mmCIF file of C-alpha atoms in Angstrom:
data_model
loop_
_atom_site.group_PDB
_atom_site.id
_atom_site.type_symbol
_atom_site.label_atom_id
_atom_site.label_comp_id
_atom_site.label_asym_id
_atom_site.label_seq_id
_atom_site.Cartn_x
_atom_site.Cartn_y
_atom_site.Cartn_z
ATOM 1 C CA MET A 1 74.289 164.831 115.539
ATOM 2 C CA ASN A 2 74.687 161.690 113.445
ATOM 3 C CA ARG A 3 77.478 159.387 114.344
ATOM 4 C CA THR A 4 79.033 157.390 111.587
ATOM 5 C CA PRO A 5 79.626 153.856 112.770
ATOM 6 C CA VAL A 6 83.187 152.849 112.813
ATOM 7 C CA LEU A 7 83.738 149.707 110.765
ATOM 8 C CA ALA A 8 86.206 147.273 112.225
ATOM 9 C CA PRO A 9 88.871 146.135 109.778
ATOM 10 C CA VAL A 10 88.047 142.839 108.179
ATOM 11 C CA ARG A 11 90.771 140.267 108.601
ATOM 12 C CA PRO A 12 91.446 138.085 105.588
ATOM 13 C CA ARG A 13 90.235 134.556 106.159
ATOM 14 C CA ALA A 14 92.790 131.821 106.072
ATOM 15 C CA PRO A 15 92.386 129.407 103.164
ATOM 16 C CA THR A 16 90.567 126.226 104.079
ATOM 17 C CA TRP A 17 92.215 122.973 103.146
ATOM 18 C CA PRO A 18 90.374 119.714 102.534
ATOM 19 C CA GLY A 19 89.891 117.851 105.772
ATOM 20 C CA PRO A 20 90.097 114.080 106.336
ATOM 21 C CA LYS A 21 86.472 113.587 105.295
ATOM 22 C CA SER A 22 87.007 115.519 102.062
ATOM 23 C CA ARG A 23 90.138 113.523 101.234
ATOM 24 C CA ALA A 24 88.317 110.267 101.991
ATOM 25 C CA ALA A 25 85.454 111.221 99.691
ATOM 26 C CA ASP A 26 87.929 112.208 96.970
ATOM 27 C CA GLY A 27 89.637 108.832 97.330
ATOM 28 C CA LEU A 28 86.334 106.990 96.986
ATOM 29 C CA LEU A 29 85.531 108.962 93.840
ATOM 30 C CA TRP A 30 88.800 107.898 92.204
ATOM 31 C CA ILE A 31 88.135 104.248 93.022
ATOM 32 C CA ALA A 32 84.462 104.450 92.049
ATOM 33 C CA ALA A 33 85.382 105.930 88.666
ATOM 34 C CA VAL A 34 87.627 102.957 87.919
ATOM 35 C CA ALA A 35 84.972 100.453 89.038
ATOM 36 C CA VAL A 36 82.255 102.115 86.948
ATOM 37 C CA ALA A 37 84.519 102.243 83.895
ATOM 38 C CA TYR A 38 85.296 98.537 84.352
ATOM 39 C CA THR A 39 81.595 97.672 84.418
ATOM 40 C CA VAL A 40 80.813 99.823 81.392
ATOM 41 C CA VAL A 41 83.601 98.231 79.340
ATOM 42 C CA GLN A 42 82.268 94.766 80.213
ATOM 43 C CA LEU A 43 78.725 95.710 79.230
ATOM 44 C CA ALA A 44 79.975 97.097 75.925
ATOM 45 C CA LEU A 45 82.521 94.450 74.923
ATOM 46 C CA ALA A 46 82.100 91.209 76.883
ATOM 47 C CA VAL A 47 78.374 90.836 77.543
ATOM 48 C CA PRO A 48 76.579 91.130 74.173
ATOM 49 C CA GLY A 49 75.988 87.882 72.321
ATOM 50 C CA THR A 50 78.046 85.529 74.489
ATOM 51 C CA GLY A 51 76.743 82.067 75.341
ATOM 52 C CA LEU A 52 77.785 79.790 78.169
ATOM 53 C CA GLY A 53 81.052 77.903 77.823
ATOM 54 C CA TRP A 54 81.507 74.295 78.948
ATOM 55 C CA ASP A 55 82.849 75.117 82.412
ATOM 56 C CA GLU A 56 80.162 77.742 82.882
ATOM 57 C CA SER A 57 77.454 75.251 81.915
ATOM 58 C CA VAL A 58 78.708 72.845 84.568
ATOM 59 C CA TYR A 59 78.582 75.507 87.268
ATOM 60 C CA VAL A 60 75.215 76.958 86.222
ATOM 61 C CA SER A 61 73.557 73.544 85.881
ATOM 62 C CA GLN A 62 74.078 72.931 89.604
ATOM 63 C CA VAL A 63 71.612 75.685 90.543
ATOM 64 C CA ALA A 64 69.546 76.342 87.390
ATOM 65 C CA ARG A 65 65.815 75.764 87.533
ATOM 66 C CA GLY A 66 64.613 72.739 85.578
ATOM 67 C CA SER A 67 68.156 71.707 84.625
ATOM 68 C CA GLU A 68 69.877 68.423 85.330
ATOM 69 C CA ALA A 69 73.131 68.990 87.191
ATOM 70 C CA ALA A 70 76.186 68.166 85.081
ATOM 71 C CA PHE A 71 79.010 66.019 86.462
ATOM 72 C CA PHE A 72 80.974 68.036 89.021
ATOM 73 C CA SER A 73 84.615 66.914 88.906
ATOM 74 C CA ALA A 74 86.904 66.726 91.930
ATOM 75 C CA PRO A 75 88.887 69.985 91.485
ATOM 76 C CA ARG A 76 85.784 72.179 91.217
ATOM 77 C CA ALA A 77 84.340 74.159 94.120
ATOM 78 C CA ARG A 78 80.778 75.413 94.455
ATOM 79 C CA GLY A 79 81.457 79.011 95.432
ATOM 80 C CA ILE A 80 80.682 80.438 91.999
ATOM 81 C CA THR A 81 77.431 78.430 91.834
ATOM 82 C CA PHE A 82 76.324 80.022 95.124
ATOM 83 C CA LEU A 83 77.163 83.451 93.690
ATOM 84 C CA VAL A 84 74.942 83.069 90.614
ATOM 85 C CA ALA A 85 72.158 81.078 92.314
ATOM 86 C CA PRO A 86 69.951 84.143 93.003
ATOM 87 C CA VAL A 87 69.813 84.861 89.256
ATOM 88 C CA THR A 88 69.534 81.309 87.910
ATOM 89 C CA ALA A 89 66.722 80.621 90.385
ATOM 90 C CA VAL A 90 64.471 83.197 88.694
ATOM 91 C CA THR A 91 65.568 83.329 85.052
ATOM 92 C CA SER A 92 67.310 81.238 82.422
ATOM 93 C CA SER A 93 68.471 84.317 80.481
ATOM 94 C CA VAL A 94 72.210 84.245 79.855
ATOM 95 C CA GLU A 95 72.231 87.969 79.118
ATOM 96 C CA VAL A 96 70.656 88.802 82.486
ATOM 97 C CA LEU A 97 73.264 86.597 84.156
ATOM 98 C CA ARG A 98 76.058 88.382 82.288
ATOM 99 C CA VAL A 99 74.787 91.834 83.244
ATOM 100 C CA PHE A 100 74.413 90.749 86.870
ATOM 101 C CA LEU A 101 78.014 89.517 87.019
ATOM 102 C CA ALA A 102 79.371 92.589 85.202
ATOM 103 C CA VAL A 103 77.751 94.921 87.716
ATOM 104 C CA LEU A 104 78.704 92.701 90.646
ATOM 105 C CA SER A 105 82.344 92.441 89.541
ATOM 106 C CA GLY A 106 82.528 96.235 89.268
ATOM 107 C CA ALA A 107 81.160 96.523 92.800
ATOM 108 C CA GLY A 108 83.628 93.850 93.922
ATOM 109 C CA LEU A 109 86.551 95.790 92.446
ATOM 110 C CA PHE A 110 85.392 98.911 94.287
ATOM 111 C CA ALA A 111 85.120 97.037 97.616
ATOM 112 C CA ALA A 112 88.494 95.327 97.167
ATOM 113 C CA LEU A 113 90.245 98.659 96.514
ATOM 114 C CA ALA A 114 88.330 100.666 99.121
ATOM 115 C CA VAL A 115 89.752 98.688 102.051
ATOM 116 C CA TRP A 116 93.238 99.936 101.052
ATOM 117 C CA ARG A 117 92.408 103.651 101.470
ATOM 118 C CA THR A 118 94.215 103.943 104.814
ATOM 119 C CA LEU A 119 97.248 102.112 103.452
ATOM 120 C CA LEU A 120 98.005 103.675 100.055
ATOM 121 C CA PRO A 121 97.153 106.964 98.316
ATOM 122 C CA ALA A 122 93.853 106.960 96.431
ATOM 123 C CA ARG A 123 95.524 107.712 93.105
ATOM 124 C CA VAL A 124 97.837 104.730 93.501
ATOM 125 C CA LEU A 125 94.775 102.563 94.153
ATOM 126 C CA ALA A 126 92.965 103.994 91.147
ATOM 127 C CA LEU A 127 95.982 103.387 88.911
ATOM 128 C CA ALA A 128 96.347 99.832 90.242
ATOM 129 C CA GLY A 129 92.648 99.193 89.689
ATOM 130 C CA GLY A 130 92.880 100.550 86.163
ATOM 131 C CA LEU A 131 95.915 98.412 85.367
ATOM 132 C CA PHE A 132 94.175 95.262 86.589
ATOM 133 C CA ALA A 133 90.764 96.072 85.115
ATOM 134 C CA GLY A 134 92.364 96.990 81.781
ATOM 135 C CA LEU A 135 93.692 93.490 81.125
ATOM 136 C CA TRP A 136 91.698 91.629 78.479
ATOM 137 C CA ILE A 137 91.569 88.672 80.855
ATOM 138 C CA THR A 138 89.896 90.748 83.558
ATOM 139 C CA VAL A 139 87.366 92.205 81.125
ATOM 140 C CA PHE A 140 86.605 88.834 79.539
ATOM 141 C CA TYR A 141 86.049 86.973 82.799
ATOM 142 C CA GLY A 142 84.165 89.743 84.610
ATOM 143 C CA PRO A 143 80.725 88.557 83.362
ATOM 144 C CA GLN A 144 81.729 84.882 83.113
ATOM 145 C CA VAL A 145 80.572 82.180 85.531
ATOM 146 C CA MET A 146 84.146 81.309 86.498
ATOM 147 C CA PRO A 147 85.755 81.582 89.946
ATOM 148 C CA ASN A 148 89.199 83.011 89.146
ATOM 149 C CA LEU A 149 88.294 86.711 89.013
ATOM 150 C CA TRP A 150 86.430 86.377 92.298
ATOM 151 C CA VAL A 151 89.482 84.759 93.862
ATOM 152 C CA ALA A 152 91.477 87.777 92.655
ATOM 153 C CA LEU A 153 89.062 90.292 94.154
ATOM 154 C CA GLY A 154 88.809 88.259 97.361
ATOM 155 C CA ALA A 155 92.598 88.052 97.662
ATOM 156 C CA LEU A 156 92.973 91.813 97.158
ATOM 157 C CA PHE A 157 90.312 92.449 99.805
ATOM 158 C CA THR A 158 91.841 89.933 102.233
ATOM 159 C CA VAL A 159 95.382 91.318 102.062
ATOM 160 C CA GLY A 160 94.108 94.869 102.549
ATOM 161 C CA CYS A 161 92.085 93.881 105.619
ATOM 162 C CA PHE A 162 95.028 91.876 106.956
ATOM 163 C CA LEU A 163 97.404 94.854 106.734
ATOM 164 C CA ARG A 164 94.852 97.120 108.376
ATOM 165 C CA ALA A 165 94.503 94.666 111.260
ATOM 166 C CA VAL A 166 98.297 94.447 111.636
ATOM 167 C CA ARG A 167 98.709 98.209 111.526
ATOM 168 C CA ASP A 168 95.867 99.189 113.881
ATOM 169 C CA PRO A 169 95.020 96.896 116.821
ATOM 170 C CA ALA A 170 91.702 98.745 117.213
ATOM 171 C CA ASP A 171 90.590 97.937 113.656
ATOM 172 C CA ARG A 172 88.136 95.113 114.308
ATOM 173 C CA ALA A 173 86.710 95.412 110.815
ATOM 174 C CA GLY A 174 90.133 94.599 109.404
ATOM 175 C CA LEU A 175 90.384 91.472 111.520
ATOM 176 C CA LEU A 176 86.892 90.277 110.601
ATOM 177 C CA GLY A 177 87.495 91.157 106.956
ATOM 178 C CA THR A 178 90.648 89.040 106.927
ATOM 179 C CA GLY A 179 88.763 85.927 107.994
ATOM 180 C CA ALA A 180 85.748 86.654 105.793
ATOM 181 C CA GLY A 181 87.931 87.373 102.763
ATOM 182 C CA LEU A 182 89.864 84.122 103.095
ATOM 183 C CA ALA A 183 86.615 82.197 103.585
ATOM 184 C CA PHE A 184 85.312 83.732 100.340
ATOM 185 C CA VAL A 185 88.480 82.797 98.444
ATOM 186 C CA ALA A 186 88.366 79.236 99.827
ATOM 187 C CA LEU A 187 84.728 78.907 98.836
ATOM 188 C CA MET A 188 85.681 79.779 95.260
ATOM 189 C CA ARG A 189 88.951 77.808 94.999
ATOM 190 C CA PRO A 190 90.241 76.022 98.123
ATOM 191 C CA GLY A 191 93.718 75.485 96.685
ATOM 192 C CA ASP A 192 94.217 79.202 96.016
ATOM 193 C CA ALA A 193 93.098 79.990 99.572
ATOM 194 C CA VAL A 194 95.795 77.711 100.987
ATOM 195 C CA TRP A 195 98.460 79.405 98.851
ATOM 196 C CA LEU A 196 97.197 82.812 100.027
ATOM 197 C CA LEU A 197 97.201 81.663 103.649
ATOM 198 C CA LEU A 198 100.906 80.756 103.571
ATOM 199 C CA PRO A 199 102.474 84.225 103.079
ATOM 200 C CA LEU A 200 99.939 85.960 105.320
ATOM 201 C CA ALA A 201 100.529 83.481 108.145
ATOM 202 C CA ALA A 202 104.288 83.943 107.742
ATOM 203 C CA VAL A 203 103.926 87.733 107.943
ATOM 204 C CA ALA A 204 101.686 87.413 111.004
ATOM 205 C CA LEU A 205 104.226 85.176 112.756
ATOM 206 C CA LEU A 206 107.086 87.570 111.988
ATOM 207 C CA SER A 207 105.175 90.700 113.003
ATOM 208 C CA ARG A 208 105.468 92.210 116.455
ATOM 209 C CA THR A 209 101.812 93.139 116.752
ATOM 210 C CA ALA A 210 99.951 92.192 119.907
ATOM 211 C CA ARG A 211 97.165 90.804 117.731
ATOM 212 C CA ARG A 212 99.298 88.015 116.316
ATOM 213 C CA PRO A 213 97.193 85.203 117.895
ATOM 214 C CA ALA A 214 93.938 86.805 116.720
ATOM 215 C CA LEU A 215 95.334 87.242 113.201
ATOM 216 C CA LEU A 216 96.434 83.623 112.994
ATOM 217 C CA VAL A 217 93.040 82.453 114.244
ATOM 218 C CA ALA A 218 91.269 84.632 111.662
ATOM 219 C CA LEU A 219 93.480 83.313 108.859
ATOM 220 C CA VAL A 220 93.130 79.637 109.738
ATOM 221 C CA ALA A 221 89.450 79.813 110.698
ATOM 222 C CA GLY A 222 88.541 81.703 107.530
ATOM 223 C CA THR A 223 90.320 79.152 105.350
ATOM 224 C CA LEU A 224 88.702 76.187 107.119
ATOM 225 C CA VAL A 225 85.207 77.690 106.987
ATOM 226 C CA GLY A 226 85.519 78.380 103.271
ATOM 227 C CA CYS A 227 86.929 74.903 102.558
ATOM 228 C CA LEU A 228 84.266 73.139 104.648
ATOM 229 C CA PRO A 229 81.732 72.556 101.812
ATOM 230 C CA TRP A 230 84.494 71.099 99.619
ATOM 231 C CA ILE A 231 85.680 68.858 102.467
ATOM 232 C CA VAL A 232 82.158 67.652 103.306
ATOM 233 C CA GLU A 233 81.496 66.868 99.643
ATOM 234 C CA ALA A 234 84.755 64.915 99.555
ATOM 235 C CA TYR A 235 83.397 62.487 102.161
ATOM 236 C CA VAL A 236 79.936 62.356 100.576
ATOM 237 C CA ALA A 237 80.968 61.782 96.956
ATOM 238 C CA TYR A 238 84.680 60.916 96.794
ATOM 239 C CA ASP A 239 85.391 58.434 99.609
ATOM 240 C CA GLY A 240 87.216 61.008 101.708
ATOM 241 C CA LEU A 241 89.426 64.074 101.514
ATOM 242 C CA LEU A 242 92.600 62.279 100.437
ATOM 243 C CA ALA A 243 90.739 60.466 97.659
ATOM 244 C CA ARG A 244 89.348 63.733 96.335
ATOM 245 C CA LEU A 245 92.735 65.429 96.487
ATOM 246 C CA ARG A 246 94.284 62.504 94.635
ATOM 247 C CA ARG A 247 91.575 62.575 91.970
ATOM 248 C CA ALA A 248 91.867 66.354 91.596
ATOM 249 C CA GLY A 249 95.598 65.976 91.055
ATOM 250 C CA GLU A 250 95.034 63.381 88.354
ATOM 251 C CA ILE A 251 92.586 65.616 86.489
ATOM 252 C CA GLN A 252 95.025 68.527 86.679
ATOM 253 C CA GLY A 253 97.867 66.424 85.300
ATOM 254 C CA HIS A 254 99.527 65.360 88.564
ATOM 255 C CA LEU A 255 100.862 68.479 90.238
ATOM 256 C CA GLY A 256 104.647 68.531 90.296
ATOM 257 C CA PRO A 257 107.647 70.435 88.939
ATOM 258 C CA HIS A 258 106.610 71.916 85.596
ATOM 259 C CA PHE A 259 107.980 75.108 84.077
ATOM 260 C CA ALA A 260 104.837 76.712 82.642
ATOM 261 C CA VAL A 261 105.984 80.334 82.299
ATOM 262 C CA ASP A 262 106.345 80.025 78.535
ATOM 263 C CA ASP A 263 102.940 78.297 78.360
ATOM 264 C CA GLN A 264 101.303 81.202 80.179
ATOM 265 C CA MET A 265 102.920 83.686 77.804
ATOM 266 C CA ARG A 266 101.715 81.790 74.723
ATOM 267 C CA ALA A 267 98.213 81.625 76.193
ATOM 268 C CA LEU A 268 98.108 85.425 76.333
ATOM 269 C CA GLU A 269 97.535 85.442 72.574
ATOM 270 C CA GLY A 270 93.869 84.971 73.442
ATOM 271 C CA ARG A 271 93.490 81.311 74.392
ATOM 272 C CA SER A 272 91.220 80.527 77.322
ATOM 273 C CA LEU A 273 92.992 77.173 77.795
ATOM 274 C CA CYS A 274 96.340 76.000 76.500
ATOM 275 C CA ARG A 275 96.503 72.211 77.111
ATOM 276 C CA PRO A 276 98.787 70.962 75.749
ATOM 277 C CA CYS A 277 100.531 74.238 75.052
ATOM 278 C CA ASP A 278 102.813 73.094 72.240
ATOM 279 C CA MET A 279 101.639 75.384 69.447
ATOM 280 C CA PRO A 280 103.936 78.068 67.954
ATOM 281 C CA TRP A 281 103.941 81.523 69.533
ATOM 282 C CA ARG A 282 102.756 83.635 66.600
ATOM 283 C CA LYS A 283 102.260 86.980 68.371
ATOM 284 C CA PRO A 284 105.050 87.536 70.930
ATOM 285 C CA VAL A 285 103.960 91.158 71.375
ATOM 286 C CA THR A 286 100.986 89.925 73.415
ATOM 287 C CA GLY A 287 103.370 88.818 76.163
ATOM 288 C CA VAL A 288 105.422 92.002 76.476
ATOM 289 C CA TRP A 289 103.395 93.303 79.422
ATOM 290 C CA PHE A 290 103.839 89.951 81.177
ATOM 291 C CA LEU A 291 107.626 90.282 80.921
ATOM 292 C CA VAL A 292 107.538 93.883 82.163
ATOM 293 C CA LEU A 293 105.204 93.081 85.061
ATOM 294 C CA TRP A 294 107.783 91.453 87.317
ATOM 295 C CA PRO A 295 110.553 94.111 87.185
ATOM 296 C CA LEU A 296 107.956 96.851 87.639
ATOM 297 C CA ALA A 297 106.583 95.062 90.713
ATOM 298 C CA ALA A 298 110.114 94.764 92.093
ATOM 299 C CA GLY A 299 110.611 98.459 91.379
ATOM 300 C CA GLY A 300 107.461 99.278 93.328
ATOM 301 C CA VAL A 301 108.775 97.371 96.334
ATOM 302 C CA MET A 302 112.047 99.337 96.147
ATOM 303 C CA VAL A 303 110.188 102.651 95.896
ATOM 304 C CA ALA A 304 108.108 101.774 98.952
ATOM 305 C CA ALA A 305 111.203 100.640 100.869
ATOM 306 C CA LEU A 306 112.678 104.110 100.283
ATOM 307 C CA ARG A 307 109.361 105.629 101.477
ATOM 308 C CA ARG A 308 108.945 107.603 98.273
ATOM 309 C CA CYS A 309 105.422 106.576 97.413
ATOM 310 C CA PRO A 310 103.954 108.731 94.610
ATOM 311 C CA PHE A 311 100.921 111.058 94.767
ATOM 312 C CA THR A 312 101.533 112.037 98.390
ATOM 313 C CA THR A 313 103.555 114.655 100.250
ATOM 314 C CA ALA A 314 103.702 112.548 103.423
ATOM 315 C CA PRO A 315 106.044 109.644 102.601
ATOM 316 C CA SER A 316 106.236 108.477 106.211
ATOM 317 C CA ALA A 317 102.496 107.746 106.135
ATOM 318 C CA VAL A 318 103.037 104.935 103.644
ATOM 319 C CA ARG A 319 104.650 101.861 105.130
ATOM 320 C CA PRO A 320 106.741 99.513 102.971
ATOM 321 C CA SER A 321 104.598 96.581 104.156
ATOM 322 C CA ALA A 322 101.626 98.031 102.235
ATOM 323 C CA VAL A 323 103.524 97.227 99.026
ATOM 324 C CA LEU A 324 105.785 94.358 100.076
ATOM 325 C CA VAL A 325 103.015 92.089 101.448
ATOM 326 C CA PRO A 326 100.756 92.214 98.354
ATOM 327 C CA ALA A 327 103.829 91.667 96.163
ATOM 328 C CA LEU A 328 104.786 88.622 98.231
ATOM 329 C CA ALA A 329 101.233 87.239 98.249
ATOM 330 C CA GLY A 330 100.891 87.760 94.497
ATOM 331 C CA LEU A 331 104.174 85.983 93.843
ATOM 332 C CA VAL A 332 103.169 83.010 96.018
ATOM 333 C CA LEU A 333 99.750 82.752 94.317
ATOM 334 C CA ALA A 334 101.510 82.575 90.948
ATOM 335 C CA VAL A 335 103.830 79.715 91.978
ATOM 336 C CA PRO A 336 101.479 76.733 91.371
ATOM 337 C CA TYR A 337 100.441 78.011 87.940
ATOM 338 C CA LEU A 338 103.946 78.872 86.783
ATOM 339 C CA LEU A 339 105.930 76.005 88.280
ATOM 340 C CA LEU A 340 103.625 73.119 89.263
ATOM 341 C CA ILE A 341 101.221 72.409 86.386
ATOM 342 C CA GLY A 342 101.977 71.390 82.826
ATOM 343 C CA TYR A 343 99.464 73.597 81.026
ATOM 344 C CA ALA A 344 98.212 77.180 81.085
ATOM 345 C CA ALA A 345 95.113 79.345 81.189
ATOM 346 C CA PRO A 346 95.386 83.132 81.512
ATOM 347 C CA ARG A 347 92.630 83.222 84.145
ATOM 348 C CA PHE A 348 94.758 81.196 86.588
ATOM 349 C CA LEU A 349 97.026 84.182 87.240
ATOM 350 C CA LEU A 350 94.276 86.763 87.828
ATOM 351 C CA PRO A 351 94.798 86.698 91.644
ATOM 352 C CA ALA A 352 98.517 87.337 91.174
ATOM 353 C CA TYR A 353 97.847 90.169 88.708
ATOM 354 C CA ALA A 354 95.395 91.848 91.116
ATOM 355 C CA LEU A 355 97.920 91.936 93.960
ATOM 356 C CA LEU A 356 100.953 92.784 91.822
ATOM 357 C CA ALA A 357 99.036 95.723 90.321
ATOM 358 C CA LEU A 358 99.659 97.619 93.577
ATOM 359 C CA PRO A 359 103.485 97.624 93.495
ATOM 360 C CA VAL A 360 103.391 98.159 89.722
ATOM 361 C CA ALA A 361 101.199 101.246 90.235
ATOM 362 C CA VAL A 362 103.598 102.552 92.883
ATOM 363 C CA CYS A 363 106.529 102.111 90.496
ATOM 364 C CA LEU A 364 104.773 103.701 87.506
ATOM 365 C CA GLY A 365 103.514 106.569 89.637
ATOM 366 C CA ARG A 366 107.013 107.275 90.859
ATOM 367 C CA LEU A 367 108.452 107.107 87.343
ATOM 368 C CA ALA A 368 105.776 109.450 86.040
ATOM 369 C CA GLY A 369 106.224 111.853 88.958
ATOM 370 C CA SER A 370 109.982 112.116 88.525
ATOM 371 C CA ALA A 371 109.885 112.488 84.737
ATOM 372 C CA ARG A 372 109.163 115.460 82.531
ATOM 373 C CA PRO A 373 105.538 115.912 81.413
ATOM 374 C CA HIS A 374 105.970 114.242 78.022
ATOM 375 C CA ALA A 375 107.888 111.349 79.569
ATOM 376 C CA ALA A 376 105.235 110.973 82.288
ATOM 377 C CA ALA A 377 102.540 110.801 79.616
ATOM 378 C CA ALA A 378 104.513 108.096 77.807
ATOM 379 C CA VAL A 379 104.843 106.060 81.013
ATOM 380 C CA VAL A 380 101.095 106.287 81.745
ATOM 381 C CA LEU A 381 100.151 105.357 78.168
ATOM 382 C CA GLY A 382 102.607 102.460 78.252
#
């Protein structure tokens, strides 16, 4: 007698949701897409057929094979020369140098955004990266032998590591990254590193974290280590630190109260340097985004304060400090170039733009999320 096996009822399987590893990988893909697009745009638009400018020639001549080093004035720092030295040591091709910097700047943008993954949603980071990378200034200076873009990427990396160290006492990488990031910024431009140190030190002093002493040590030590080559050179070639600072101030037009906001806006027409900046402003439309930047950044801070960060269903996971601190640091980095020098160059504000892109992305994301589809599309395109 054959017995028919009784089949047990099959229970429907519960749907599987992406786990933390899947979400992390998805976040990296968003950021990587922005970084790759940034590199591709540089290779297509900024690299072909461009020769070295005067400032670039000064920096490259310090480490180029068979080249006599050009006069290195007091305000300059040697960080960018160290960055390009591996290429200039083996080839004199400007195109190879441009391609190297385009690829490296794309990788730098990826690294600077990736450290923020535990602080802000990946789509906010991707939007912020796209906003910053989409500026003509960012595209133009990506493959250039100039330090300002690298200060911007270093500042973005430093603030992200700093907030991670404040938020999680067990995050040793965040603490080390804070010091290393500030050292990198100081190596590129010591003055910008000091301006970046000020708001971060203030936040560390006001925070209630048990790692406050370690954070302050990382901030100060990183700044001093990065400034050390500039300080040593001051005593070797400029009769001391005060003499070099005085000479640097003279070359930059004696730092003091100067309202340069209008100069910066006129320079956005496409000028790499506006000194003196007394020409007529023929294309005001080129400064519209500059005017909109500041209220949008303020809006992003307000959105974060209300814990309504876009692209996430867990508002409590996003702390207001993740938006407020980069906004504060970006504002402080803009102060010397808007209020203390009497001329303008769009590249000076790249560090401020990189940090302010985060609150702007939060604000735009919230506006797009709360609007109807056609309005959201208009906001994104704008």
